[in-house]
Short mmCIF file of N, CA and C in Angstrom, two decimals:
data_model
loop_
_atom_site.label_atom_id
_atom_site.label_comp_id
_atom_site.label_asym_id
_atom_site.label_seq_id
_atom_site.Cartn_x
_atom_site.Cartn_y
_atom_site.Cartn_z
N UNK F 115 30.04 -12.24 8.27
CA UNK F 115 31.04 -13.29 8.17
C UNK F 115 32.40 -12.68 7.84
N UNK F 116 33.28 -12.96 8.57
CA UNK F 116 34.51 -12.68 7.74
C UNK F 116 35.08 -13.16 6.44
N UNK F 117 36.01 -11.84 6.40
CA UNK F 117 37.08 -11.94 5.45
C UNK F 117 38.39 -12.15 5.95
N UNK F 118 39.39 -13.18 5.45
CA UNK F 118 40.61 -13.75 5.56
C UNK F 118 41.74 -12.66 5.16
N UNK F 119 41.78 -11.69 5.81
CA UNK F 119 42.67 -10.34 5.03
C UNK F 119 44.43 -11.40 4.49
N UNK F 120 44.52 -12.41 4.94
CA UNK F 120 45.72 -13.00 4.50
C UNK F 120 45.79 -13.78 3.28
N UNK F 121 44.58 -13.83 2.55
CA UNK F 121 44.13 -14.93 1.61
C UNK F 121 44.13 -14.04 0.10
N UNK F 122 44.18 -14.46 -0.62
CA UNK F 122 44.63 -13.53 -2.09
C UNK F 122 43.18 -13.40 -2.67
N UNK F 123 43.01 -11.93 -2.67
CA UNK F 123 41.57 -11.66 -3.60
C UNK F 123 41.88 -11.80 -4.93
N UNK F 124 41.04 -12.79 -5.21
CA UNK F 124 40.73 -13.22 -6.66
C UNK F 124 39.33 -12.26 -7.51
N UNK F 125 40.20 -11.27 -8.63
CA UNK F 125 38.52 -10.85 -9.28
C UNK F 125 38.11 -11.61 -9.83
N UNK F 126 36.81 -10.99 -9.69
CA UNK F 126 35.59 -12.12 -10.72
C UNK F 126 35.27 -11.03 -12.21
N UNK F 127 35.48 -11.91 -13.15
CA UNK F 127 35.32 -11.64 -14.38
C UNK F 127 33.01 -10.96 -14.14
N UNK F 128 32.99 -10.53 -14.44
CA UNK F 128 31.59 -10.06 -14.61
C UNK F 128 30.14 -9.25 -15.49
N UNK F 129 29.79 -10.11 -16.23
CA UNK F 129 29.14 -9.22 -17.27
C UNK F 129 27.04 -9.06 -16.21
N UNK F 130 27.09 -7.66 -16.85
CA UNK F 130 25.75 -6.89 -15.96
C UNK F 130 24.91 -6.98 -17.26
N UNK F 131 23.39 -7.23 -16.68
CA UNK F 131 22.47 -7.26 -18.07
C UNK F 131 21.72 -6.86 -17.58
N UNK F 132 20.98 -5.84 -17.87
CA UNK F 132 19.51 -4.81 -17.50
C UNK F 132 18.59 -5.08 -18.12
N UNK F 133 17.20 -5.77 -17.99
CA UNK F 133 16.27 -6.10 -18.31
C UNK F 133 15.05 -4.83 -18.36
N UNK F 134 15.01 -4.49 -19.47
CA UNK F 134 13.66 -3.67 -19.02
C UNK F 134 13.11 -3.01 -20.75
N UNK F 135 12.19 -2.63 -20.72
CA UNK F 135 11.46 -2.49 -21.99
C UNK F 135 11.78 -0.71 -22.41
N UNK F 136 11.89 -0.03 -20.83
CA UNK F 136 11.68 1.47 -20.64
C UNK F 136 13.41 2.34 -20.72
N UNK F 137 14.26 1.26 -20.40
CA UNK F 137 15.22 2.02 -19.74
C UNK F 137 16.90 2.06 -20.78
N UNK F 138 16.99 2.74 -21.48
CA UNK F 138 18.54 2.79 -21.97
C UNK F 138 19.95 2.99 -21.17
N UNK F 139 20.77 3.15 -21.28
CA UNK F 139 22.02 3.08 -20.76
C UNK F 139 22.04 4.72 -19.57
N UNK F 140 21.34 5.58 -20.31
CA UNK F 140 21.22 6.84 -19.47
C UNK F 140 20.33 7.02 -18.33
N UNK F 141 19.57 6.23 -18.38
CA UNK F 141 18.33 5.84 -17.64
C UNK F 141 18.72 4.70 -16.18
N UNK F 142 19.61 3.51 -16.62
CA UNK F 142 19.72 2.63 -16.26
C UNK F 142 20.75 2.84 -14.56
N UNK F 143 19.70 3.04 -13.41
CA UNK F 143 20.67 3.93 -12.42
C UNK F 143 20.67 2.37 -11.44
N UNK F 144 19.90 1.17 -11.80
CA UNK F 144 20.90 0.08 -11.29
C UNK F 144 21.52 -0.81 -11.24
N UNK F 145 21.93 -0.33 -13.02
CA UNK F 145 22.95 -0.94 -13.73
C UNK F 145 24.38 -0.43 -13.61
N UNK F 146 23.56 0.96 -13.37
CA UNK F 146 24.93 1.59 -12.75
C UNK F 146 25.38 2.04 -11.39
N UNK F 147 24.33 1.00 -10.39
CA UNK F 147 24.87 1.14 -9.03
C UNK F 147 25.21 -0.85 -9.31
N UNK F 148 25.14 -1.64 -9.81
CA UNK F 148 25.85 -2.73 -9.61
C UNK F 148 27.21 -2.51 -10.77
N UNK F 149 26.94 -1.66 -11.38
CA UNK F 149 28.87 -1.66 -11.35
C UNK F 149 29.84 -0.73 -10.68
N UNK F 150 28.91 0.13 -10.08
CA UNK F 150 30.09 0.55 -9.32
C UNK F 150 30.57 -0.02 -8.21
N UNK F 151 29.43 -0.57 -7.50
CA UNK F 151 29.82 -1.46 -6.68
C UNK F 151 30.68 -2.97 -7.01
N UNK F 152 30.73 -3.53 -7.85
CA UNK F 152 31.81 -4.47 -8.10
C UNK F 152 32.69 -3.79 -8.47
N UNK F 153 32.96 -2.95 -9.05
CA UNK F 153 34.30 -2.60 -9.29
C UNK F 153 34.87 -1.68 -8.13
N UNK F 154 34.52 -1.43 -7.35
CA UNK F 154 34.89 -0.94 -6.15
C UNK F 154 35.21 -2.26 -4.96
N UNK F 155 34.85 -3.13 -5.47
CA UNK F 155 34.87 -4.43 -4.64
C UNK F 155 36.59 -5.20 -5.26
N UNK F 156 36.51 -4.38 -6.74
CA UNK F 156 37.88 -5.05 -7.40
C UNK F 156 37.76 -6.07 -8.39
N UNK F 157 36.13 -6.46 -8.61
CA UNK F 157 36.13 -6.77 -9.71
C UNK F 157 36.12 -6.23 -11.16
N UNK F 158 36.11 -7.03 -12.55
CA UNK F 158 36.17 -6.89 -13.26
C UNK F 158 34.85 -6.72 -14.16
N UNK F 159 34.71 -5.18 -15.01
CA UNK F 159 33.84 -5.46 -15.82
C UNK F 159 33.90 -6.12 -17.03
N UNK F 160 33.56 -7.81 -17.58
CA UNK F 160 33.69 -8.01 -18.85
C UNK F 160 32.53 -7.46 -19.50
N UNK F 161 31.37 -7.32 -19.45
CA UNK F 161 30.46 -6.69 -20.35
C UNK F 161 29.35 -6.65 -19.82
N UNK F 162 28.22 -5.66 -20.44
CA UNK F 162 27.35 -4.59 -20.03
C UNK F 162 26.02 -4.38 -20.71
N UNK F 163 25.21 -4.92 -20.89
CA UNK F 163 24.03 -4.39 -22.18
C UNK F 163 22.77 -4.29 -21.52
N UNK F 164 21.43 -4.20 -22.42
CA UNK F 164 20.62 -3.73 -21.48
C UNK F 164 19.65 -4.98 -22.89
N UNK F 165 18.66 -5.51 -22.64
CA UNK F 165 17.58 -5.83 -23.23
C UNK F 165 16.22 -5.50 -22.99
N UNK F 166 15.45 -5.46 -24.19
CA UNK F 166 13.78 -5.99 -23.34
C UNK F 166 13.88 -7.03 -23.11
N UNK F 167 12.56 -7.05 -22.30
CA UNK F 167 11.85 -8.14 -21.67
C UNK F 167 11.18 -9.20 -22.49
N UNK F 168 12.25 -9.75 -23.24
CA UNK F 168 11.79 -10.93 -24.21
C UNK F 168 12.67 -11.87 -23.62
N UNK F 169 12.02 -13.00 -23.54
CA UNK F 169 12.88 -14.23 -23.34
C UNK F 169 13.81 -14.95 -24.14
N UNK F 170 13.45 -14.60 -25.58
CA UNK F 170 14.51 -15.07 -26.39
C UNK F 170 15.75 -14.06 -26.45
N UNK F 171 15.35 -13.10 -26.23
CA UNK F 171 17.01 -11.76 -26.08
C UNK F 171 17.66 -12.62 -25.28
N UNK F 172 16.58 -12.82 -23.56
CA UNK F 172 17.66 -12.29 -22.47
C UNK F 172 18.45 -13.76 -22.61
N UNK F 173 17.74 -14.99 -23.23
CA UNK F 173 18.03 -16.10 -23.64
C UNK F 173 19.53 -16.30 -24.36
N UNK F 174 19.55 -15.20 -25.07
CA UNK F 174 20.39 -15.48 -26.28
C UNK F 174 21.40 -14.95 -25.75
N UNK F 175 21.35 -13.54 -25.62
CA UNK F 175 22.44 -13.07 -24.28
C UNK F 175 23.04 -13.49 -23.37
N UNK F 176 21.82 -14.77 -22.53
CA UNK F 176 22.82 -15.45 -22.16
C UNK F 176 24.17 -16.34 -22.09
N UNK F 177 23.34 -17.36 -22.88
CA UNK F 177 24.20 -17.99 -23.88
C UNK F 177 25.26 -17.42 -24.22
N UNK F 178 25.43 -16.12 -25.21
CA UNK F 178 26.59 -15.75 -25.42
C UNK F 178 28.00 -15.42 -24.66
N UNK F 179 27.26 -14.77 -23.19
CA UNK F 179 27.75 -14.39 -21.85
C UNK F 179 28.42 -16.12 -21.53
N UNK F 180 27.78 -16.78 -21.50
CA UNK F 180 27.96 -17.86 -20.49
C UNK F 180 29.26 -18.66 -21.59
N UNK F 181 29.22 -18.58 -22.90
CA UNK F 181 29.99 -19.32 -23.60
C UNK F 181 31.83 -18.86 -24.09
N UNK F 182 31.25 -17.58 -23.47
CA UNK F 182 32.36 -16.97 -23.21
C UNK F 182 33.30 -16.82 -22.25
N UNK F 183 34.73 -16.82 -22.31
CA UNK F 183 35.56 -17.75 -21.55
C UNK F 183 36.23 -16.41 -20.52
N UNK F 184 35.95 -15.15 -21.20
CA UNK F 184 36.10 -13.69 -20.27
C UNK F 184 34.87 -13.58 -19.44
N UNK F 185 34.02 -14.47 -18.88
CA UNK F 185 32.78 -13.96 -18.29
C UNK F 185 32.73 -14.83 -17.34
N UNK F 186 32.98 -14.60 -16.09
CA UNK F 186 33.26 -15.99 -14.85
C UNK F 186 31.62 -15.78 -14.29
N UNK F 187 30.75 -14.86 -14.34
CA UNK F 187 29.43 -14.30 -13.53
C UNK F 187 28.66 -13.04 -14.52
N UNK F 188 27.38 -13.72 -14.58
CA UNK F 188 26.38 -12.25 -14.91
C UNK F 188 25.61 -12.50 -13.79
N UNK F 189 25.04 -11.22 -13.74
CA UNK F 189 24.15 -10.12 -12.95
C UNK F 189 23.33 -9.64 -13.43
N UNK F 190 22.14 -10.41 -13.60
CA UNK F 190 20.91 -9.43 -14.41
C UNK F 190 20.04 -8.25 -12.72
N UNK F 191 19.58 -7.61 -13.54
CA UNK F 191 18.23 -6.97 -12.73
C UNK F 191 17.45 -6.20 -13.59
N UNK F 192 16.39 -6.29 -13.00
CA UNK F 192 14.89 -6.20 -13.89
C UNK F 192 14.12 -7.48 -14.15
N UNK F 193 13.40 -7.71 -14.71
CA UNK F 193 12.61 -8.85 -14.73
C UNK F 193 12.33 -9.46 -14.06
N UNK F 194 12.12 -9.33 -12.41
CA UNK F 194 11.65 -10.55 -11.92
C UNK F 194 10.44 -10.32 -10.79
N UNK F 195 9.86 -9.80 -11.38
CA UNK F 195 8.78 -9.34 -10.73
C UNK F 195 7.50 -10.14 -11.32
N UNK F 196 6.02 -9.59 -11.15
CA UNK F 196 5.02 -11.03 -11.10
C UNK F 196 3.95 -10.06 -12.42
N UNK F 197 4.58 -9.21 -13.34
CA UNK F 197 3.73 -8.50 -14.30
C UNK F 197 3.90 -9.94 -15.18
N UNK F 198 2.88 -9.64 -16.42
CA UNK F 198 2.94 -10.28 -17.78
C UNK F 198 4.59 -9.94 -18.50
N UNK F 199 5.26 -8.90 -18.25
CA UNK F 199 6.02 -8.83 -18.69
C UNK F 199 7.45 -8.85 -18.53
N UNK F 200 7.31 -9.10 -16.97
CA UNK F 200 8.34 -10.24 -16.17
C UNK F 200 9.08 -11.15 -16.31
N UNK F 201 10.08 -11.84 -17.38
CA UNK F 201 10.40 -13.20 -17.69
C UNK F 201 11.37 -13.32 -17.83
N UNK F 202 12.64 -12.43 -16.49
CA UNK F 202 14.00 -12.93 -16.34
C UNK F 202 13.91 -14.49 -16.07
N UNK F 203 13.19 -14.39 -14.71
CA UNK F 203 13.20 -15.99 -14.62
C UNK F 203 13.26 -17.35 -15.31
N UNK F 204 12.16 -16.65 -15.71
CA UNK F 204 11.69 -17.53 -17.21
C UNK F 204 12.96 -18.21 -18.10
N UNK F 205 13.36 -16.99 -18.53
CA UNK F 205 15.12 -17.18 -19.24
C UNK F 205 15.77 -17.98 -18.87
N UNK F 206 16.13 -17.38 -17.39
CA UNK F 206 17.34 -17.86 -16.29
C UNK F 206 16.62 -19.71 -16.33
N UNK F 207 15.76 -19.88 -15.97
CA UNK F 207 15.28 -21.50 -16.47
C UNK F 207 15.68 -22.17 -17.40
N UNK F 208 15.73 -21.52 -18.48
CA UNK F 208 15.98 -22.28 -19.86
C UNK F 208 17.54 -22.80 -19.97
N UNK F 209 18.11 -21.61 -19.41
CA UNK F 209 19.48 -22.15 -19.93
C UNK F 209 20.31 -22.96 -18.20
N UNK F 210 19.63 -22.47 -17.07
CA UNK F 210 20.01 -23.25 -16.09
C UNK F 210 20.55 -24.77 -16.19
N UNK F 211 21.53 -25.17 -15.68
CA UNK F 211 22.08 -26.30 -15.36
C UNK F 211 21.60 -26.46 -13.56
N UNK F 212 21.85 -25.58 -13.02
CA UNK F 212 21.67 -26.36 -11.39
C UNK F 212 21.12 -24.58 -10.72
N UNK F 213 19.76 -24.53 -10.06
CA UNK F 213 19.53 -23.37 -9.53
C UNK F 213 20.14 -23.50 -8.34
N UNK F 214 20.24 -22.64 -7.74
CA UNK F 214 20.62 -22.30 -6.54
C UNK F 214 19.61 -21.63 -5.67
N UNK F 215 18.57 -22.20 -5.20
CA UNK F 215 17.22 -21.69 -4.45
C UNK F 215 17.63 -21.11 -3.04
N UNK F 216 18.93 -20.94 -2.24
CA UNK F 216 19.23 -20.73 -1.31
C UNK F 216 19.65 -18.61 -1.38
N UNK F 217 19.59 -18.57 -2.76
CA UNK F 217 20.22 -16.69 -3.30
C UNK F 217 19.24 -16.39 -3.37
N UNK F 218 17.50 -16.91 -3.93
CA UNK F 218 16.11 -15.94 -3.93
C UNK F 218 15.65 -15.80 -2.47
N UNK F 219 15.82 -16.96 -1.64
CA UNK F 219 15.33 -17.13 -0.63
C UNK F 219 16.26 -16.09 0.45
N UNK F 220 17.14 -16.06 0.16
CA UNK F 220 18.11 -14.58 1.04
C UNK F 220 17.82 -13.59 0.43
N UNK F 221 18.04 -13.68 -0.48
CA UNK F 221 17.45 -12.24 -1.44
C UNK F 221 16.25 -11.96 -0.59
N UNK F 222 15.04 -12.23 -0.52
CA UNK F 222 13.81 -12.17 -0.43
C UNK F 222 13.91 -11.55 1.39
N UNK F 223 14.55 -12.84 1.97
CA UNK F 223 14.83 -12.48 3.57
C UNK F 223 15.76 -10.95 3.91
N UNK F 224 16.29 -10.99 3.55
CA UNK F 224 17.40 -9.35 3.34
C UNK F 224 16.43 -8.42 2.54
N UNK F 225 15.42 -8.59 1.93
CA UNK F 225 14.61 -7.32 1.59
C UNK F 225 13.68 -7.20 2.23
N UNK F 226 12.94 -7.93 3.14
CA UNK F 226 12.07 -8.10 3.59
C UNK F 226 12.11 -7.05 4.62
N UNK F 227 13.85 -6.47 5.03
CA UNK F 227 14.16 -5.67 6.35
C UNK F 227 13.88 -4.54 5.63
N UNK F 228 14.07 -4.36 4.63
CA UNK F 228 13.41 -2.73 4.17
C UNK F 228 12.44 -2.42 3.27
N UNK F 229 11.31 -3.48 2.70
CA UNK F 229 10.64 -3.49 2.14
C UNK F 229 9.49 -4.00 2.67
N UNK F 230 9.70 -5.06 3.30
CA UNK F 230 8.33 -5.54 3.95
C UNK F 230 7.80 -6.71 3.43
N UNK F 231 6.64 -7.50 3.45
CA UNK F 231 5.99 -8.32 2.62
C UNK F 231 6.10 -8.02 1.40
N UNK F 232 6.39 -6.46 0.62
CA UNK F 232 6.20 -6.56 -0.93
C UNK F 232 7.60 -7.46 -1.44
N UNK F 233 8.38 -7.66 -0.63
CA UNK F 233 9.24 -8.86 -1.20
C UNK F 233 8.33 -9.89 -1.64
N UNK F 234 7.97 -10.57 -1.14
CA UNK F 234 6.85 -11.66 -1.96
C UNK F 234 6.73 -11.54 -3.50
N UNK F 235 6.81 -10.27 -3.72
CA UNK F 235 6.84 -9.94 -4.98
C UNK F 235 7.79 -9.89 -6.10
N UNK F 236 8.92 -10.26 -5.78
CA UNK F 236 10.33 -10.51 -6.02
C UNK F 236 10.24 -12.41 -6.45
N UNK F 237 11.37 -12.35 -7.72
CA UNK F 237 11.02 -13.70 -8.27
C UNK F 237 12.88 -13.62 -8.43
N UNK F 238 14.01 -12.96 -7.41
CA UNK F 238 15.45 -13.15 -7.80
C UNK F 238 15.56 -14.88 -7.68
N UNK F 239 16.63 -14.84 -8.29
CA UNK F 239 16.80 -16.95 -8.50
C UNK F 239 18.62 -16.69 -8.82
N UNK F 240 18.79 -17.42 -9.04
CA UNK F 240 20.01 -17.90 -9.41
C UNK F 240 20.37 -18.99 -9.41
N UNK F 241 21.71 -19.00 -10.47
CA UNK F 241 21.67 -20.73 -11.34
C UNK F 241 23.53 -20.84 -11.45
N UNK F 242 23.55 -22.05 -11.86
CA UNK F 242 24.77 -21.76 -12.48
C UNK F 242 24.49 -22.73 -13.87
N UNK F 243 25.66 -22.62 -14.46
CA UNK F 243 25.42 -22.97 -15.99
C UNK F 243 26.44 -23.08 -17.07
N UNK F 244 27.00 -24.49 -16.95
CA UNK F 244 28.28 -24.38 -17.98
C UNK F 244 29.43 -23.80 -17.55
N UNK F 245 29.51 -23.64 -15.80
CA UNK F 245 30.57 -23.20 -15.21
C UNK F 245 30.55 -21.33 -14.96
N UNK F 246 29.52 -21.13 -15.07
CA UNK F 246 29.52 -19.39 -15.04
C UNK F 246 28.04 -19.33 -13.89
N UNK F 247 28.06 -18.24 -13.56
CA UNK F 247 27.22 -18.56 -12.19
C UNK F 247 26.46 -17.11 -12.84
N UNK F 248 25.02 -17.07 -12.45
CA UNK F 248 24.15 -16.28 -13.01
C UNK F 248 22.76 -16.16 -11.66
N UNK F 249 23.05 -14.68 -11.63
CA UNK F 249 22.53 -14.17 -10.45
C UNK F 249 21.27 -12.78 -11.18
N UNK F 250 19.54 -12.96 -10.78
CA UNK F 250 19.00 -12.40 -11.25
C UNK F 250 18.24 -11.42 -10.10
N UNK F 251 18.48 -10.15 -9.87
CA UNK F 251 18.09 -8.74 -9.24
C UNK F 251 16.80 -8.67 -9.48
N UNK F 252 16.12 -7.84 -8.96
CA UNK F 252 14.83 -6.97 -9.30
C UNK F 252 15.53 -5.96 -9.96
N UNK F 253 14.79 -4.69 -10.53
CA UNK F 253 15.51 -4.10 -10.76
C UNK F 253 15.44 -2.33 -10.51
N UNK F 254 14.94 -2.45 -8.89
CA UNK F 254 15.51 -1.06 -8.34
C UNK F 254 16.65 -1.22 -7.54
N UNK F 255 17.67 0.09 -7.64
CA UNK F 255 18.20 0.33 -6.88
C UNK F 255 18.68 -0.59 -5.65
N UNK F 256 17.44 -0.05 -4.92
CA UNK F 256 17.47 -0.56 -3.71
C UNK F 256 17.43 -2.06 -3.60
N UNK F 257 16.87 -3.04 -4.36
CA UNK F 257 17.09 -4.18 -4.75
C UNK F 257 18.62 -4.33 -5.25
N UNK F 258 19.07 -3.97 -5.93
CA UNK F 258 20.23 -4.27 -6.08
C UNK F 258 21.58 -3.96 -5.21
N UNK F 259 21.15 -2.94 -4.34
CA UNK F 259 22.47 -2.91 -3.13
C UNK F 259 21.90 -4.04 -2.16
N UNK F 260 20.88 -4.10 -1.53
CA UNK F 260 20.15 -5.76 -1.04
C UNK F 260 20.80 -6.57 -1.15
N UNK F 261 20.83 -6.97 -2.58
CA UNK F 261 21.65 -7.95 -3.31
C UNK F 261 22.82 -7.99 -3.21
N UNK F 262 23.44 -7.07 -3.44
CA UNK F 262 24.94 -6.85 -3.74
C UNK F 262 25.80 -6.78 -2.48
N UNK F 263 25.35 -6.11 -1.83
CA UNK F 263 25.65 -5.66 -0.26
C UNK F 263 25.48 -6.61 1.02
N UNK F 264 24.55 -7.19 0.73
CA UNK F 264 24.30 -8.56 1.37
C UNK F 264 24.71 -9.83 1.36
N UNK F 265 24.66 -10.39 -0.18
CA UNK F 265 25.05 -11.76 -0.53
C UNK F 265 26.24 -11.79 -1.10
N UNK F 266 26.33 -10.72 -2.80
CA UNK F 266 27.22 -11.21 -3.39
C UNK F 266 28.20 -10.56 -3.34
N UNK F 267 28.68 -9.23 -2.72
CA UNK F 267 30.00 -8.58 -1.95
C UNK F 267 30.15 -9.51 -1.50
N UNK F 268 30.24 -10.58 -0.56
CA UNK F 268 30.84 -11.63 0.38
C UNK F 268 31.18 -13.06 -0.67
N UNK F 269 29.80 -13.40 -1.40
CA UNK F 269 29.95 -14.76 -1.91
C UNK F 269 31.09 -14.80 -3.25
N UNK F 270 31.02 -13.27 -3.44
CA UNK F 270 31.92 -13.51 -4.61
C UNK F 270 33.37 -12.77 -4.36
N UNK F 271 33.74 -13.08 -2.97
CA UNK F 271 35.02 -12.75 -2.56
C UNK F 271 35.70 -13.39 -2.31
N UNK F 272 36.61 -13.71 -2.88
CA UNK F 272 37.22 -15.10 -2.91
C UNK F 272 38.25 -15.72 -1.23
N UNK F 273 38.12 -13.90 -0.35
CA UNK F 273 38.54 -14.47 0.72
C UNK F 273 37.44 -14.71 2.04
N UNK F 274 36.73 -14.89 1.55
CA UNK F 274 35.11 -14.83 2.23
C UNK F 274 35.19 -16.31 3.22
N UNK F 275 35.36 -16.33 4.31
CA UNK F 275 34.95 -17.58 4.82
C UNK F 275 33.49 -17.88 6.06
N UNK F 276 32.97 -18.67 5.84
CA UNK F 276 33.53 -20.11 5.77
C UNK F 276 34.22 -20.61 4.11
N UNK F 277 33.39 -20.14 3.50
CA UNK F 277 33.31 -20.42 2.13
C UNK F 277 32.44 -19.46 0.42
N UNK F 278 32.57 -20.04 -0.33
CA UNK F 278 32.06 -18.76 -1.01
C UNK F 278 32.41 -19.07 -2.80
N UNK F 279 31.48 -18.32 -3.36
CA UNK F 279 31.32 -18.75 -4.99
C UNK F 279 32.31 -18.86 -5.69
N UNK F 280 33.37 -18.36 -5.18
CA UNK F 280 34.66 -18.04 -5.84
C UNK F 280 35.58 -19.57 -5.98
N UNK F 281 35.51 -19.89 -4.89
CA UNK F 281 36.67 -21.12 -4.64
C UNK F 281 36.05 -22.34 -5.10
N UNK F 282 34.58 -21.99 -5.84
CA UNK F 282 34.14 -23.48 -6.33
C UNK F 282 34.05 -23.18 -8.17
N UNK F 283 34.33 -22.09 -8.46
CA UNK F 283 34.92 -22.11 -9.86
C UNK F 283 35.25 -22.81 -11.08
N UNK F 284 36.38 -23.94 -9.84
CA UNK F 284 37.29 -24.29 -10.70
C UNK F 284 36.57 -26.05 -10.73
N UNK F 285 35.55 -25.92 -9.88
CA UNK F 285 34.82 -27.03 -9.76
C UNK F 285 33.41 -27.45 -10.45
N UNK F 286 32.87 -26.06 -11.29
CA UNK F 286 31.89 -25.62 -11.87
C UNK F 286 31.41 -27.17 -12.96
N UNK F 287 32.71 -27.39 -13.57
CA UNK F 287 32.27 -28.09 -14.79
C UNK F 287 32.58 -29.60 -14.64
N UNK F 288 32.53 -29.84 -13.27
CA UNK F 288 33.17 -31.39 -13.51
C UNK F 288 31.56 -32.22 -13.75
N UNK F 289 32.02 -33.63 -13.97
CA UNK F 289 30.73 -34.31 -14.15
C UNK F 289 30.87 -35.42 -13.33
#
């Protein structure tokens, strides 16, 4: 789809959250391929952390992310896979206001070209929530350029047409 090269790129404020029980900040190689890639895109990093796989962390984290007025989008990856110890989703439920079932279902279709049926195995979702939009990865690599490279390089470009996550923003919180 195109981009409107005449239309003013707007960054997106963006905090990244790494889900995983195993992996610290040195470890974490696609936490640190989804920020280089937004910030090469021209967005903004507002903030960065990593949790286990507890639902009340990634819960609480959220919340904090979402209530905060520097954070227009998080980006989790990790957790969403079909172990016992899997429960981005889970999270991303609790604090959801409105999912967006149309980002797992591309997610899933766009991995499917280099992964195969083990997409099936993939539980990405996305929500929005209190006006901040919350997008949940698997969490390899290769899942996350999928992701990034596919959907949300475009959706979160504010000159993206037809249309795109950016220009409904300012529309997030009406009732």
């Amino acid at each position: 789809m195109p981009i409107d090269e005449s239309a003013v790129f707007l960054p997106v404020r963006m905090a990244v959250l790494t889900v995983s029980d195993t992996r610290g900040l040195a470890e974490d190689r696609s936490g640190d391929t989804l920020v280089a890639r937004l910030s090469a895109a021209g967005h903004l990093l507002a903030a960065r952390e990593i949790v286990r796989d507890d639902v009340a962390l990634i819960v609480a984290t959220l919340h904090r992310w979402i209530d905060d007025h520097e954070v227009d989008c998080i980006i989790t990856t990790g957790g969403t896979g079909v172990t016992g110890r899997d429960v981005t989703p889970e999270a991303i439920e609790q604090v959801a206001d409105k999912m967006i079932p149309g980002f797992g279902e591309l997610f899933r279709w766009l991995s499917f070209q280099t992964i195969g049926t083990s997409t099936v195995q993939s539980r990405a979702c996305a929500c929005v929530t209190r006006g901040t939009y919350i997008f949940a990865l698997p969490g390899s690599t290769g899942a996350v350029k999928d992701g990034w490279d596919g959907i949300l390089a475009s959706q979160l470009d504010s000159r993206h047409k037809p249309c795109n996550f950016v220009e409904l923003m300012p529309r997030l919180r009406e009732r």
